[in-house]
XYZ file of C-alpha atoms in Angstrom:
316
model
C 14.248 36.222 -9.591
C 11.971 32.956 -8.620
C 14.361 30.410 -6.787
C 13.894 26.973 -9.067
C 12.154 24.530 -7.550
C 12.944 22.061 -5.013
C 13.516 18.426 -6.264
C 12.663 15.464 -4.735
C 15.498 14.211 -1.846
C 15.169 10.257 -3.429
C 13.877 8.098 -5.604
C 11.818 5.472 -4.920
C 11.940 1.958 -7.122
C 9.216 0.363 -5.610
C 6.212 -0.618 -2.917
C 7.820 -2.713 -0.711
C 5.655 -3.675 2.033
C 3.154 -2.614 4.627
C 2.440 -2.805 7.902
C -0.766 -2.896 9.667
C -1.643 -2.595 13.017
C -4.678 -5.555 13.951
C -6.716 -5.757 16.826
C -6.947 -9.517 15.553
C -3.236 -10.892 15.266
C -3.610 -14.022 15.734
C -6.524 -14.461 13.057
C -5.337 -12.386 10.794
C -2.419 -13.941 10.677
C -3.694 -17.202 10.155
C -6.517 -15.600 7.394
C -3.119 -14.429 5.139
C -0.883 -17.376 5.389
C -4.197 -20.285 5.046
C -6.583 -18.250 3.014
C -5.377 -15.023 1.111
C -1.986 -17.393 -0.206
C 0.908 -15.605 1.968
C 3.376 -17.437 3.467
C 5.099 -16.329 7.511
C 8.444 -16.019 6.947
C 8.887 -14.570 11.151
C 6.882 -13.896 14.227
C 7.469 -11.982 17.171
C 5.707 -10.704 20.510
C 3.181 -8.859 19.055
C 4.397 -9.230 15.560
C 3.746 -11.221 12.334
C 5.855 -10.981 8.602
C 4.612 -12.397 5.552
C 5.622 -12.784 2.201
C 4.265 -13.622 -1.393
C 5.650 -15.520 -4.449
C 8.369 -12.380 -5.353
C 11.992 -11.696 -3.828
C 10.817 -9.840 -1.027
C 11.520 -11.356 2.616
C 7.904 -9.555 3.742
C 5.107 -7.953 1.856
C 3.093 -7.660 4.902
C 3.861 -6.862 8.757
C 0.974 -7.501 11.035
C 1.444 -5.526 14.691
C -0.800 -5.939 17.459
C -2.118 -3.406 18.720
C -5.502 -1.709 20.160
C -7.166 -0.346 17.031
C -6.917 -0.892 13.020
C -4.797 0.977 11.290
C -1.297 1.525 9.230
C 1.872 1.063 10.982
C 4.360 2.162 8.435
C 4.953 1.913 4.359
C 7.957 0.726 3.038
C 10.137 1.460 -0.425
C 12.808 0.370 -1.634
C 15.533 2.958 -2.371
C 18.956 1.717 -4.274
C 21.743 2.015 -2.277
C 22.998 2.979 0.995
C 24.129 6.338 -0.556
C 20.666 7.235 -1.269
C 19.849 6.359 1.834
C 22.536 8.948 3.885
C 22.267 11.738 1.126
C 18.145 11.651 1.566
C 18.781 11.973 5.828
C 20.554 14.846 4.463
C 18.242 16.600 2.842
C 15.108 15.648 4.842
C 16.509 17.064 7.825
C 17.326 20.432 5.657
C 13.877 20.684 4.975
C 12.319 19.884 8.429
C 11.244 16.726 7.714
C 10.559 14.094 10.420
C 13.360 11.643 10.545
C 12.743 9.205 13.744
C 15.084 6.301 12.708
C 18.259 5.932 10.838
C 20.093 6.087 8.484
C 21.433 2.586 9.376
C 21.489 -0.844 9.639
C 17.234 -1.699 10.251
C 16.881 -3.412 13.252
C 13.832 -5.653 11.634
C 12.781 -8.835 10.041
C 14.350 -8.730 6.654
C 17.088 -6.411 7.612
C 18.377 -4.015 5.524
C 20.080 -0.291 5.134
C 17.410 2.576 5.560
C 15.431 5.126 7.618
C 11.638 6.182 8.508
C 10.187 9.689 8.474
C 7.035 11.188 9.196
C 5.006 11.788 5.992
C 2.676 16.077 7.332
C -0.383 13.428 8.131
C 1.708 11.288 10.323
C 2.351 8.529 8.588
C 5.317 6.746 9.306
C 7.222 6.028 5.951
C 10.557 3.550 5.743
C 12.887 4.206 3.017
C 15.292 1.082 2.196
C 18.061 -1.286 0.388
C 20.246 -4.055 1.243
C 16.773 -6.126 2.635
C 17.175 -9.962 2.824
C 15.509 -11.370 -0.963
C 14.393 -15.139 -0.359
C 14.388 -17.431 -3.632
C 11.118 -16.805 -5.072
C 8.231 -19.401 -3.594
C 6.933 -19.873 -7.247
C 8.838 -18.613 -9.321
C 6.757 -20.142 -12.811
C 3.535 -18.866 -11.129
C 1.157 -21.773 -10.785
C -0.316 -20.932 -7.646
C -3.020 -18.367 -6.964
C -0.948 -16.744 -4.194
C 0.037 -12.762 -4.703
C 2.976 -12.004 -6.311
C 3.785 -8.653 -4.658
C 2.351 -5.322 -2.915
C 0.589 -3.952 -5.749
C -0.497 -0.623 -3.957
C -1.753 1.126 -1.081
C -5.013 3.623 -0.623
C -4.465 6.499 2.204
C -7.847 8.386 2.978
C -6.006 12.297 3.316
C -8.198 15.128 4.761
C -6.041 17.186 2.886
C -5.367 15.607 -0.740
C -3.336 18.599 -2.483
C -1.002 18.620 0.158
C -0.620 14.819 0.814
C 0.106 15.009 -3.340
C 2.402 17.601 -3.318
C 4.468 15.601 -0.169
C 4.904 12.456 -2.156
C 6.014 14.062 -5.436
C 7.544 17.082 -4.412
C 9.977 15.436 -1.696
C 9.462 11.352 -2.624
C 9.397 12.069 -6.430
C 6.621 10.338 -7.052
C 4.393 11.121 -10.202
C 0.948 11.469 -10.726
C -0.428 9.360 -13.290
C -4.626 9.774 -13.418
C -7.126 11.497 -10.797
C -10.553 10.458 -10.273
C -12.060 14.275 -10.308
C -10.599 15.478 -7.273
C -12.066 12.884 -4.956
C -8.757 10.625 -5.956
C -5.057 10.933 -6.775
C -3.134 7.857 -8.052
C 0.797 8.026 -7.362
C 3.508 5.779 -9.171
C 7.530 5.576 -8.264
C 7.997 2.665 -11.606
C 6.286 1.536 -14.378
C 3.514 0.581 -12.227
C 0.141 2.876 -13.263
C -0.411 3.461 -9.198
C 1.798 2.318 -5.830
C -0.336 4.673 -3.702
C -3.092 6.349 -3.624
C -5.153 9.095 -2.198
C -8.487 9.200 -1.272
C -9.730 12.827 0.281
C -11.902 11.440 3.544
C -13.060 13.344 6.506
C -10.439 11.176 8.488
C -6.548 10.358 7.881
C -6.559 6.456 7.744
C -5.809 3.412 5.753
C -8.328 2.939 3.328
C -7.249 -0.565 1.773
C -3.857 -3.191 0.669
C -3.726 -4.293 -2.505
C -2.314 -7.480 -3.466
C -1.354 -8.468 -7.176
C -1.690 -11.975 -8.424
C -0.289 -12.845 -11.468
C -2.504 -13.172 -13.837
C -6.581 -12.642 -14.298
C -6.696 -16.647 -13.801
C -4.697 -16.342 -10.503
C -6.966 -13.250 -9.425
C -10.079 -15.528 -10.313
C -8.606 -18.701 -9.129
C -8.074 -16.915 -5.601
C -11.319 -15.384 -5.601
C -12.481 -19.161 -5.623
C -10.334 -20.119 -2.708
C -11.878 -17.375 -0.509
C -15.333 -18.539 -1.859
C -13.998 -22.232 -0.541
C -13.672 -20.433 3.065
C -17.137 -18.976 2.704
C -15.898 -15.567 1.985
C -17.587 -13.487 -0.295
C -16.472 -10.235 -1.997
C -17.144 -6.893 -0.451
C -16.935 -5.799 -3.898
C -16.696 -7.002 -7.232
C -15.141 -8.822 -9.283
C -14.385 -6.310 -11.402
C -12.137 -4.019 -13.723
C -11.732 0.175 -12.439
C -10.729 2.749 -15.209
C -7.989 4.787 -13.686
C -5.494 1.649 -13.839
C -7.294 -0.250 -15.746
C -6.954 -2.864 -12.873
C -9.162 -6.183 -11.902
C -10.089 -6.113 -8.228
C -11.963 -7.750 -5.651
C -12.107 -6.928 -2.178
C -12.247 -8.535 1.009
C -12.311 -7.808 5.204
C -9.508 -9.652 6.951
C -11.019 -10.907 10.417
C -10.128 -6.787 12.241
C -12.326 -5.586 9.243
C -9.929 -3.902 7.398
C -10.249 -4.286 3.537
C -7.806 -6.079 1.688
C -7.792 -6.067 -2.650
C -6.865 -9.057 -5.178
C -6.283 -6.875 -8.179
C -4.438 -7.691 -11.476
C -3.172 -6.677 -15.372
C -2.451 -2.911 -13.672
C -1.491 -0.668 -16.432
C 2.017 0.124 -17.284
C 3.195 3.629 -17.590
C 6.035 4.566 -20.326
C 7.589 7.569 -18.606
C 7.398 11.034 -21.111
C 4.384 9.372 -23.439
C 1.150 9.388 -20.357
C -0.652 11.764 -20.428
C -2.519 12.103 -16.723
C -6.580 12.373 -17.438
C -8.929 13.356 -14.683
C -11.701 10.658 -14.863
C -15.318 11.320 -14.262
C -16.483 9.331 -11.028
C -19.513 7.123 -12.774
C -20.321 3.792 -11.603
C -19.237 2.631 -14.645
C -16.534 3.614 -14.321
C -15.430 2.518 -11.513
C -16.177 -0.612 -12.580
C -15.580 -1.381 -16.186
C -17.200 -4.464 -16.751
C -20.515 -3.621 -14.948
C -20.012 -6.357 -12.820
C -19.830 -5.261 -9.850
C -21.890 -1.783 -9.355
C -21.143 0.542 -7.481
C -19.772 0.280 -4.194
C -22.161 -0.169 -1.365
C -22.209 1.581 2.199
C -20.898 -1.134 3.869
C -17.964 -1.190 1.198
C -17.435 2.743 1.771
C -18.236 2.303 5.787
C -14.731 -0.845 5.611
C -12.651 1.469 3.720
C -13.195 4.435 5.674
C -11.517 3.269 8.285
C -10.975 4.040 11.952
C -9.353 7.641 12.336
C -5.227 8.031 12.725
C -3.995 10.170 15.053
C -0.492 9.566 13.638
C 3.373 8.314 14.751
C 3.855 10.865 17.017
C 0.223 11.189 18.919
C 0.608 6.731 19.114
C 3.560 6.753 20.515
C 2.792 9.694 22.936
C -0.045 8.012 23.967
C 2.406 4.272 24.314
C 4.703 6.007 26.834
C 1.620 7.116 28.768
C 0.010 3.395 29.436
C 3.461 1.776 29.625
């Protein structure tokens, strides 16, 4: 008799924040706070935390480093009990837990743990973080509301999807042929997407604007600062969300987006989209991504959490 498949170890509620390693910390911090529309909440030696207009203490952390890349991704979990249970099950399954479970000694506080996925990405699960009063509750300002999604380059899209679905309980909303997979943890069409690539790296981070009007006015603010999109504005097929991509001062790709599809569980049908210029941009305003866009989105090869830690110990 075949043993029943194991269920996920935890239920993720939302994408909370992304932490990026950057070679241009001060310039990047100025860009995200003065141009992109985020607000600085905390600073420390070598790190800056920034929030959107929603209740999260921060949606972006910038960390000073010698190479650009992903530092960690943080997801919301409901209770400390769920964190503790996840830690026990992760240990049983042999998934490395490198911090916690317990109180998080970081800006924003909270209770949580940190695990390392099969390609060396650091993933934080947390609850009871500091909430803040939304800075623009009526959405008047053309500023990002929350983190919309993070796209990750992977050397094995099937293995990446298997881990994030079977262990972290995410669901695949759509595929773009066998090149990209879009994963959700709540009603948003995707909060993580994987892109099959030659190496593991960060592709881009997307920030949700409150409406298409906010989306366009945000683009206008960047034009006022003499910054033109790398790609966009346009509207994607998978997710049906608007897009406009830019490069921050370190060369990391950031995206404004809005109007992402909302999924009704048990009614949504996952589909496989053909990769055509028309479906990467339904409006036809942006055209296909250029070689320059693809080069930025390829990112720098990431050796992973453990390799970076060993390198830091050697140089300390």
